[in-house]
PDB file of C-alpha atoms in Angstrom:
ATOM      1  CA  UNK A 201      98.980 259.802 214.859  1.00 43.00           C
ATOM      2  CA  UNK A 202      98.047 256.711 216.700  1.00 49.00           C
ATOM      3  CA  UNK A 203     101.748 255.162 217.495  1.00 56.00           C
ATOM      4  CA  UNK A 204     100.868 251.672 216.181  1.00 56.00           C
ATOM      5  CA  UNK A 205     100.086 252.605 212.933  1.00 52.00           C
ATOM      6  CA  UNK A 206     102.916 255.075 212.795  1.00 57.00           C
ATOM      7  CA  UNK A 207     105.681 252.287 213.633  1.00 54.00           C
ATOM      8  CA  UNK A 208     103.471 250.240 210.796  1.00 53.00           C
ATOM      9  CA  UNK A 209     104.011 253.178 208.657  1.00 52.00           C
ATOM     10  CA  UNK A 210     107.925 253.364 208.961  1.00 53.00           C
ATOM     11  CA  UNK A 211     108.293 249.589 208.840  1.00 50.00           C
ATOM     12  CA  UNK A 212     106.739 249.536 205.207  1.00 46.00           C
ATOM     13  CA  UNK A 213     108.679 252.496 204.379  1.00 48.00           C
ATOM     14  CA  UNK A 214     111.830 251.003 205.052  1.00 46.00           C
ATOM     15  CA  UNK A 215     110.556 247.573 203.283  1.00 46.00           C
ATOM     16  CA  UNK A 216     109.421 249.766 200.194  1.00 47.00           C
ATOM     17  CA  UNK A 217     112.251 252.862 200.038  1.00 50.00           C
ATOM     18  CA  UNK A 218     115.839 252.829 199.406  1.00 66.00           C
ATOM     19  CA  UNK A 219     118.217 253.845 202.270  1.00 71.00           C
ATOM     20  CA  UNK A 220     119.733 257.005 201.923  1.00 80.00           C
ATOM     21  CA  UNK A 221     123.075 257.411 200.105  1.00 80.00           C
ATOM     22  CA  UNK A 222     126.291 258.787 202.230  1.00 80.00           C
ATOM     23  CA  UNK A 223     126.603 262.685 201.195  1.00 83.00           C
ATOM     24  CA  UNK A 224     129.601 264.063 199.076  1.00 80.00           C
ATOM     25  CA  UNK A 225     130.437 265.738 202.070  1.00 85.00           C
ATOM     26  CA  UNK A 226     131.096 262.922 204.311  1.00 83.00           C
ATOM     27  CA  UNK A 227     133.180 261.096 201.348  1.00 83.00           C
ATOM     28  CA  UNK A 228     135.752 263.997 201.013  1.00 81.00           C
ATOM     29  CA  UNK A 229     136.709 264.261 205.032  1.00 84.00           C
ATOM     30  CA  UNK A 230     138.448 260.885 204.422  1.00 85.00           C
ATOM     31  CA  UNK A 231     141.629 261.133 202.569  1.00 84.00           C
ATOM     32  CA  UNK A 232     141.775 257.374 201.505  1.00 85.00           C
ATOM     33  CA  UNK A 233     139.887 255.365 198.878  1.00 92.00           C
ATOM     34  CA  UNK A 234     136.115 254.520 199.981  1.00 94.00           C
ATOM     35  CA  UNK A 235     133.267 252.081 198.812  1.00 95.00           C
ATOM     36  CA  UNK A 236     129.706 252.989 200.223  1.00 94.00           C
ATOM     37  CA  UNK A 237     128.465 249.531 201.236  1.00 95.00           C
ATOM     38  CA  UNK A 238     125.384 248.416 203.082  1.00 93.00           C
ATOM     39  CA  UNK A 239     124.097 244.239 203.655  1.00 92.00           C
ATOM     40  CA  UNK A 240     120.211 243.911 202.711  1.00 91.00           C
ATOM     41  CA  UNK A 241     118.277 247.079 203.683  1.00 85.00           C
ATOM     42  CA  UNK A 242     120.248 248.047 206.324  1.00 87.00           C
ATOM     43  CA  UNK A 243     121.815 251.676 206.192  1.00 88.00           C
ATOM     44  CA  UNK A 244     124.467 253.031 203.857  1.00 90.00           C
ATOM     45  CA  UNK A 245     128.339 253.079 205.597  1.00 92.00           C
ATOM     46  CA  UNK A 246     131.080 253.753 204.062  1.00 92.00           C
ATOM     47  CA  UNK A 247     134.480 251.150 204.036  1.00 94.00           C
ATOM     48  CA  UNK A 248     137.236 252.313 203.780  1.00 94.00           C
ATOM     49  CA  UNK A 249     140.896 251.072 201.958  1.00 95.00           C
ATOM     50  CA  UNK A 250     142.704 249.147 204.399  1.00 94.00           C
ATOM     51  CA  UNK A 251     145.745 247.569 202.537  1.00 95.00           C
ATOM     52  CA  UNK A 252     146.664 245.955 199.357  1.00 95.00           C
ATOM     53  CA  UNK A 253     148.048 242.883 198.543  1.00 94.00           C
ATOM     54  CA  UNK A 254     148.947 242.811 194.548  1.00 90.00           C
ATOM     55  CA  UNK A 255     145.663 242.697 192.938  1.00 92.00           C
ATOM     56  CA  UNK A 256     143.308 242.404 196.171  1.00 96.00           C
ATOM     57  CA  UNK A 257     142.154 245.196 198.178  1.00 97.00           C
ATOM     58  CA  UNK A 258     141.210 244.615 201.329  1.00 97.00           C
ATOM     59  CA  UNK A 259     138.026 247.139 202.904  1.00 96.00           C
ATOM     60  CA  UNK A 260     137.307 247.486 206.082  1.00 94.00           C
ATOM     61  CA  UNK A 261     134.179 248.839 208.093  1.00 91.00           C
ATOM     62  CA  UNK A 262     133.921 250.439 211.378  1.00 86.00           C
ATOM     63  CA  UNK A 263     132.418 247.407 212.510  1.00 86.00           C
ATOM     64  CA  UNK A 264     135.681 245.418 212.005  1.00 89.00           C
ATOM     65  CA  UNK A 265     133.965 243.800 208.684  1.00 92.00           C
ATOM     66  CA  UNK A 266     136.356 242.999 206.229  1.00 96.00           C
ATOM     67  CA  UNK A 267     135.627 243.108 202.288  1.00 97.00           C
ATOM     68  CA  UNK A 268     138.519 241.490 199.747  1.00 98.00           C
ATOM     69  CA  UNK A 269     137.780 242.530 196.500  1.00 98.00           C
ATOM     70  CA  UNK A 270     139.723 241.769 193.357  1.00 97.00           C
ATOM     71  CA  UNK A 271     138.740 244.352 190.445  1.00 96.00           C
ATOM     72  CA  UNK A 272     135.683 245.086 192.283  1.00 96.00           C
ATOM     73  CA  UNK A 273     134.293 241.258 192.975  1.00 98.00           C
ATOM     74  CA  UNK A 274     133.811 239.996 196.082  1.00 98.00           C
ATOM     75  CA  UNK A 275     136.540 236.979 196.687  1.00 98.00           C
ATOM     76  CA  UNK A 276     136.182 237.171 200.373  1.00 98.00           C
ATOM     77  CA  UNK A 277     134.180 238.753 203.415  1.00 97.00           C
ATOM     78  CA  UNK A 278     134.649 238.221 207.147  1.00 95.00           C
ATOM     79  CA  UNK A 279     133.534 239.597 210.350  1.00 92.00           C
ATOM     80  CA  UNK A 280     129.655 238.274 210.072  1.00 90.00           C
ATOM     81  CA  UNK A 281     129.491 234.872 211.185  1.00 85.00           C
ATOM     82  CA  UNK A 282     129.354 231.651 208.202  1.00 86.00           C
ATOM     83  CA  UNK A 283     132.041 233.891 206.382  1.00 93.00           C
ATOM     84  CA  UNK A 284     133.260 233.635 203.128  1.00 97.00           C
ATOM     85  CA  UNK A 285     136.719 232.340 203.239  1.00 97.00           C
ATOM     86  CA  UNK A 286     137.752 232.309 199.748  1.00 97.00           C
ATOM     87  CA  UNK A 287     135.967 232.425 196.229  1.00 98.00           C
ATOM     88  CA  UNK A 288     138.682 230.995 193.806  1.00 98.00           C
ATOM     89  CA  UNK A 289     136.945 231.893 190.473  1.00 98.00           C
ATOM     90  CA  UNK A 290     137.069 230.314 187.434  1.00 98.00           C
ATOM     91  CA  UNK A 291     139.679 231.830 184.901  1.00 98.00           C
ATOM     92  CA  UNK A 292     137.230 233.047 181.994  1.00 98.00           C
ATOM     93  CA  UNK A 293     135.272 235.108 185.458  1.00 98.00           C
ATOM     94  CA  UNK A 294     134.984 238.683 184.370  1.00 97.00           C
ATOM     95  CA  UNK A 295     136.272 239.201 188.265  1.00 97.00           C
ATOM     96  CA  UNK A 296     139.357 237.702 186.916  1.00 97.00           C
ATOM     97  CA  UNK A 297     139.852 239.333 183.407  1.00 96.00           C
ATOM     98  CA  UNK A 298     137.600 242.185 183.371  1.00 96.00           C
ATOM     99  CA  UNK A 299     135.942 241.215 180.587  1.00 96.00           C
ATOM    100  CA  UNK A 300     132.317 240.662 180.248  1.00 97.00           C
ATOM    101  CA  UNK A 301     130.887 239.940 176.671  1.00 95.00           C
ATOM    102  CA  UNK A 302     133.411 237.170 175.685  1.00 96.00           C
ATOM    103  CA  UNK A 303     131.604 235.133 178.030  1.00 97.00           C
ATOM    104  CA  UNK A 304     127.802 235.808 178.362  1.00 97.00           C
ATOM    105  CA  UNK A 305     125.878 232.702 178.632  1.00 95.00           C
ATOM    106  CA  UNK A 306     128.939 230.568 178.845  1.00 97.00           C
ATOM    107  CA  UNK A 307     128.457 228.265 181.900  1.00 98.00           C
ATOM    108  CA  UNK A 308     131.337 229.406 184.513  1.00 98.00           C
ATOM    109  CA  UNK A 309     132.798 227.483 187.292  1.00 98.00           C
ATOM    110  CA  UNK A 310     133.889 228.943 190.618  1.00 98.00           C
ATOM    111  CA  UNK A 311     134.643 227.537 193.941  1.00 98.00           C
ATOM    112  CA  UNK A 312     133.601 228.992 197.239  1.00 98.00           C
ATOM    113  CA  UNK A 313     135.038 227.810 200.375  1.00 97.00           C
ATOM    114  CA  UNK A 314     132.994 228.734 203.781  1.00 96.00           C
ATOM    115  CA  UNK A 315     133.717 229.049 207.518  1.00 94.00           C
ATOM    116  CA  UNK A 316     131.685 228.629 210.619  1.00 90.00           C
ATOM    117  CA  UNK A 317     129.772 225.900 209.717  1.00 90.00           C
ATOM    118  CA  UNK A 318     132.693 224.519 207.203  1.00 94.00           C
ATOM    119  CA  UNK A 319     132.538 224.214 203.369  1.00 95.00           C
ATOM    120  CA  UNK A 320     135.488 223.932 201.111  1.00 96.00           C
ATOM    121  CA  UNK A 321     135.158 224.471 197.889  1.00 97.00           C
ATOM    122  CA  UNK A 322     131.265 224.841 196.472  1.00 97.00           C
ATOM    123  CA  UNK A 323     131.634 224.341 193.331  1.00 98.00           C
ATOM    124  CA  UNK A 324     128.759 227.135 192.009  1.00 98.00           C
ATOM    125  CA  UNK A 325     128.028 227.249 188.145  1.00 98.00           C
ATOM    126  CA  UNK A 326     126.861 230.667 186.856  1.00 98.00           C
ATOM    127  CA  UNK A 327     126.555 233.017 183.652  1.00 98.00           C
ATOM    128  CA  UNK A 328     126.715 236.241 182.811  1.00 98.00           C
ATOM    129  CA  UNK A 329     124.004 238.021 180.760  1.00 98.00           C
ATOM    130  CA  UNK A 330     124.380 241.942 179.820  1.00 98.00           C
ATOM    131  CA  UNK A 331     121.079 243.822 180.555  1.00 98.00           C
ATOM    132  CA  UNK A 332     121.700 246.701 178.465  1.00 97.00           C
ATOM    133  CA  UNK A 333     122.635 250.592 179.161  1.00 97.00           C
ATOM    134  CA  UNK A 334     122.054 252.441 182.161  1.00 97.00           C
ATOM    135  CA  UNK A 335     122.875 255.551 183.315  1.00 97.00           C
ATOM    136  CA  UNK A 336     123.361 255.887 187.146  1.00 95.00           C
ATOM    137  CA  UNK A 337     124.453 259.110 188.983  1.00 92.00           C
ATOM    138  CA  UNK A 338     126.670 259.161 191.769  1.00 90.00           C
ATOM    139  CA  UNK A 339     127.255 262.447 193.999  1.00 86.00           C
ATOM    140  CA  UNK A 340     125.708 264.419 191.296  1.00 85.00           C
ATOM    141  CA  UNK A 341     127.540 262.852 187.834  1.00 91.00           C
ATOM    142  CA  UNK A 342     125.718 261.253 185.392  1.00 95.00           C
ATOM    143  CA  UNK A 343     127.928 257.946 184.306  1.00 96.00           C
ATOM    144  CA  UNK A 344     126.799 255.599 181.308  1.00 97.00           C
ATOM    145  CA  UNK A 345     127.329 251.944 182.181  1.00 98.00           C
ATOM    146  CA  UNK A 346     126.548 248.692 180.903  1.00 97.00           C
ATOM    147  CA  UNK A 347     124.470 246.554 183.577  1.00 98.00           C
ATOM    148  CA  UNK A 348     125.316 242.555 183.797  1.00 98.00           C
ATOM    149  CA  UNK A 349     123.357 240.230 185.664  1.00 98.00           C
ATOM    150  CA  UNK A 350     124.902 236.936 186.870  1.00 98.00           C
ATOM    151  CA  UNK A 351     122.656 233.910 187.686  1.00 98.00           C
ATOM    152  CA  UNK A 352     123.486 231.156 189.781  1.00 98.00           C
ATOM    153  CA  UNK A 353     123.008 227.811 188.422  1.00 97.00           C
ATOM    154  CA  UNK A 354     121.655 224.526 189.965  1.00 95.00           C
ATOM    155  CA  UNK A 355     123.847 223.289 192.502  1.00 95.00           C
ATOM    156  CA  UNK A 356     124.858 221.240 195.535  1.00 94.00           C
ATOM    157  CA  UNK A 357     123.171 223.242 198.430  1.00 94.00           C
ATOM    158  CA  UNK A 358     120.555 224.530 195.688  1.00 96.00           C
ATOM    159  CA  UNK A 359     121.724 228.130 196.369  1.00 96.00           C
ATOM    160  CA  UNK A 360     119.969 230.197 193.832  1.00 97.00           C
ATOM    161  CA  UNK A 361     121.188 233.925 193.480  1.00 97.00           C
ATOM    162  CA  UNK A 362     121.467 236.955 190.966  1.00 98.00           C
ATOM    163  CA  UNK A 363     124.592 239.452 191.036  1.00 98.00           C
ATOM    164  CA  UNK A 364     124.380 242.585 189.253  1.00 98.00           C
ATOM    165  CA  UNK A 365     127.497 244.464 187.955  1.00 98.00           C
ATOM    166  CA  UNK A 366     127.104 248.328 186.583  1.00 98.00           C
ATOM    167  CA  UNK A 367     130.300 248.551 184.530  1.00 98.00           C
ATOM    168  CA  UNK A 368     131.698 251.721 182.695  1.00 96.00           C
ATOM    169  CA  UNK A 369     133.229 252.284 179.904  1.00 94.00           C
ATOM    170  CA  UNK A 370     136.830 251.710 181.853  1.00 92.00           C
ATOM    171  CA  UNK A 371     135.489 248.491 182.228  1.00 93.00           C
ATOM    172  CA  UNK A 372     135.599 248.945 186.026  1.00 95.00           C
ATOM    173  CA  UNK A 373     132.541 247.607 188.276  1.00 97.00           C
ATOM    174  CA  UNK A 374     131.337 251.158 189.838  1.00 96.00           C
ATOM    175  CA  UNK A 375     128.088 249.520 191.331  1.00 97.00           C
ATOM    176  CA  UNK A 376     127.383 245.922 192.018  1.00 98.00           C
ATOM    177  CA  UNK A 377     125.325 243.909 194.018  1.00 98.00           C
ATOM    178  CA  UNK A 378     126.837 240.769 195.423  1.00 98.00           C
ATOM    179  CA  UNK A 379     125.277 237.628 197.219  1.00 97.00           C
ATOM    180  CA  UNK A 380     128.841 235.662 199.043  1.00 96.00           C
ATOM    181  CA  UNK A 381     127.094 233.682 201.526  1.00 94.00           C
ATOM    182  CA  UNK A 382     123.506 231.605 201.551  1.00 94.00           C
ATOM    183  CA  UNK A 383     123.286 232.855 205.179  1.00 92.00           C
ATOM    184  CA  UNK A 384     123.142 236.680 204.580  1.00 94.00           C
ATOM    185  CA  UNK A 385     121.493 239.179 201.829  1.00 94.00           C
ATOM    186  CA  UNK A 386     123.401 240.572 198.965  1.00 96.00           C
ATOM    187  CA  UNK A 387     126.109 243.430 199.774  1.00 96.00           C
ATOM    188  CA  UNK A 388     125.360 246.927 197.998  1.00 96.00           C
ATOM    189  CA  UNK A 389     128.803 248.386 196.928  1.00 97.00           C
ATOM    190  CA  UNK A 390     128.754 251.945 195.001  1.00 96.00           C
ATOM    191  CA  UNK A 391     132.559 253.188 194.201  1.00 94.00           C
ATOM    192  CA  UNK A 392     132.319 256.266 195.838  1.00 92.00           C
ATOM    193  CA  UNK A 393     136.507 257.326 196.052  1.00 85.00           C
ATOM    194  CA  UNK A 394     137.748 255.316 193.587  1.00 82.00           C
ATOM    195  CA  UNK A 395     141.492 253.305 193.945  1.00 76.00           C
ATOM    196  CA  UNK A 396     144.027 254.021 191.329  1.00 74.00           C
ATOM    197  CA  UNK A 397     147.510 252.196 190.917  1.00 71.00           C
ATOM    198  CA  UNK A 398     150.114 253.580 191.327  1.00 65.00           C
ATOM    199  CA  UNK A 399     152.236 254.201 187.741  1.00 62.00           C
TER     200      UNK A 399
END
């Protein structure tokens, strides 16, 4: 009960536990198309579907973060500080085409361009591997997906990172976890009210 080892208690826990997911509940109040997103091991929020522009959606958080995503990837995030500006990615990218096994363990080139400090256009080599099967349940629903990883390679600012991608049969990214600036932790996205184009 003593209160030092209680707030040493809750710190591991936190380190150690996953936060908690948004409830189904809180999802269905909001009419529009949501992500549930969360930086590092900060808490779960949901973002919500702020416009579109062709093939990029643009999410936005309470906070005033913004999160471009084009078929699910991360191409551009502001509203943190050292923000990621653009991500122009190379035109065999999965985030491009949607398809993953024509190139795993093919060496990819995409360019990221920074703000605040400056960087235009990091070149960042990566590739794909597929991790096998996985089954992963979101507000109760069991849906089998197949789980890439995507390693950085060696590089200019020797930025080392590892993006994971939960895809389903659809071939739509439902989970992911995305690194999109050295200067922050990855971004936990989970498709929680899912977009869908207009016919």
């Amino acid at each position: 009960s003593n209160s030092i080892y209680r707030e040493l208690f809750e710190s591991m826990s936190a380190l150690i536990s996953s936060p908690d997911d948004i409830s189904k509940e809180s999802i269905e109040k909001i009419k529009f198309s949501t992500k549930q997103a969360r930086i590092g091991r900060t808490s779960n929020t949901i973002i919500v579907l702020e416009e579109i522009n062709e093939d990029i959606l643009k999410w936005t958080s309470s906070n005033d973060v913004k999160i471009y995503t084009l078929n699910d990837y991360i191409i551009r995030l502001t509203g943190l500080g050292n923000e990621l500006e653009n991500l122009a990615l190379d035109d065999k990218h999965p985030g491009l085409t949607k398809k993953f096994q024509p190139v795993l363990n093919e060496e990819l080139i995409s360019f990221y361009t920074f703000r605040y400090p400056d960087l235009h256009r990091l070149p960042i080599k990566t590739k794909f591997s597929n991790l096998g099967s996985r089954e992963i349940e979101i507000f109760g629903k069991k849906i089998e997906t197949n789980l890439y990883i995507e390693k950085s390679q060696k590089n200019l600012i020797s930025w080392n990172f590892e993006n994971f991608f939960w895809v389903d049969e659809y071939g739509d990214i439902v989970k992911s976890i995305q690194n999109f600036s050295p200067k922050h932790p990855e971004i936990h996205l989970l498709s929680t009210k899912k977009y869908k184009k207009p016919e």
